Amino acid sequence: MLATKLIGRASLAGARGLHTARPLLFKATAPKALFGDEVPNPATVPQPPPNRLKGSYHWMNERAVSVISVPLLATAFLYGAHPINDMLLGIVLPVHAYMGFQQVLLDYFDHRRWPVISRLLKYALVGVTGLSMFGAWRINTTDVGLTTYFARLWNANKQKP
């Protein structure tokens, strides 16, 4: 009731009410103007060959990596550094990130629409994943290990006087 009184007063005061755009500002475009004489038939658009196993294996692998990372991270938080756990984290975390970014690339840079950029980004993703695994291996073998390394990074500001 109060809202109708306020809207009514605003209309009486010379305001246009709730109009947000001019009616003729956006004109409807006919499909004929966009596609020529007819709208394309979805059956004529080239589709990738059907492979029902590829998607299910990919989904299962993503879930498996996610499930494996939970006890590894819990072990690192509860028990601290251990060489086997650090080595497994150095493998599982980059693979988990690789799978996530791979889905982003598949969603936003489709190989049928962006063939060159898609291929370059896929190679870059493989390279970055390999470098991160190599870096994790170097931290685990020649330094303190991933768990201790991240614990030091986490507490870096607290240790300064």
mmCIF file of N, CA and C in Angstrom, residues 77 146-160:
data_model
loop_
_atom_site.group_PDB
_atom_site.id
_atom_site.type_symbol
_atom_site.label_atom_id
_atom_site.label_comp_id
_atom_site.label_asym_id
_atom_site.label_seq_id
_atom_site.Cartn_x
_atom_site.Cartn_y
_atom_site.Cartn_z
ATOM 1 N N PHE A 77 47.192 -31.859 7.218
ATOM 2 C CA PHE A 77 46.809 -30.940 8.288
ATOM 3 C C PHE A 77 46.909 -31.586 9.666
ATOM 4 N N LEU A 146 56.451 -30.453 0.585
ATOM 5 C CA LEU A 146 55.337 -29.547 0.294
ATOM 6 C C LEU A 146 54.595 -29.096 1.541
ATOM 7 N N THR A 147 54.344 -30.001 2.470
ATOM 8 C CA THR A 147 53.573 -29.645 3.656
ATOM 9 C C THR A 147 54.307 -28.601 4.483
ATOM 10 N N THR A 148 55.587 -28.813 4.728
ATOM 11 C CA THR A 148 56.367 -27.847 5.494
ATOM 12 C C THR A 148 56.537 -26.543 4.716
ATOM 13 N N TYR A 149 56.691 -26.645 3.411
ATOM 14 C CA TYR A 149 56.841 -25.457 2.571
ATOM 15 C C TYR A 149 55.612 -24.567 2.671
ATOM 16 N N PHE A 150 54.425 -25.164 2.545
ATOM 17 C CA PHE A 150 53.204 -24.369 2.633
ATOM 18 C C PHE A 150 52.936 -23.899 4.056
ATOM 19 N N ALA A 151 53.349 -24.652 5.047
ATOM 20 C CA ALA A 151 53.221 -24.195 6.435
ATOM 21 C C ALA A 151 54.105 -22.971 6.665
ATOM 22 N N ARG A 152 55.303 -22.963 6.095
ATOM 23 C CA ARG A 152 56.175 -21.792 6.214
ATOM 24 C C ARG A 152 55.590 -20.596 5.470
ATOM 25 N N LEU A 153 55.040 -20.818 4.306
ATOM 26 C CA LEU A 153 54.398 -19.722 3.585
ATOM 27 C C LEU A 153 53.205 -19.166 4.352
ATOM 28 N N TRP A 154 52.436 -20.033 4.967
ATOM 29 C CA TRP A 154 51.249 -19.632 5.712
ATOM 30 C C TRP A 154 51.636 -18.771 6.914
ATOM 31 N N ASN A 155 52.727 -19.113 7.572
ATOM 32 C CA ASN A 155 53.138 -18.415 8.793
ATOM 33 C C ASN A 155 54.247 -17.402 8.540
ATOM 34 N N ALA A 156 54.493 -17.005 7.306
ATOM 35 C CA ALA A 156 55.612 -16.109 6.996
ATOM 36 C C ALA A 156 55.459 -14.743 7.651
ATOM 37 N N ASN A 157 54.293 -14.169 7.652
ATOM 38 C CA ASN A 157 54.097 -12.842 8.266
ATOM 39 C C ASN A 157 54.105 -12.919 9.773
ATOM 40 N N LYS A 158 53.765 -14.041 10.341
ATOM 41 C CA LYS A 158 53.706 -14.169 11.807
ATOM 42 C C LYS A 158 55.103 -14.272 12.406
ATOM 43 N N GLN A 159 56.099 -14.722 11.619
ATOM 44 C CA GLN A 159 57.437 -14.933 12.150
ATOM 45 C C GLN A 159 58.286 -13.664 12.111
ATOM 46 N N LYS A 160 57.886 -12.662 11.362
ATOM 47 C CA LYS A 160 58.677 -11.439 11.282
ATOM 48 C C LYS A 160 58.503 -10.642 12.568
#
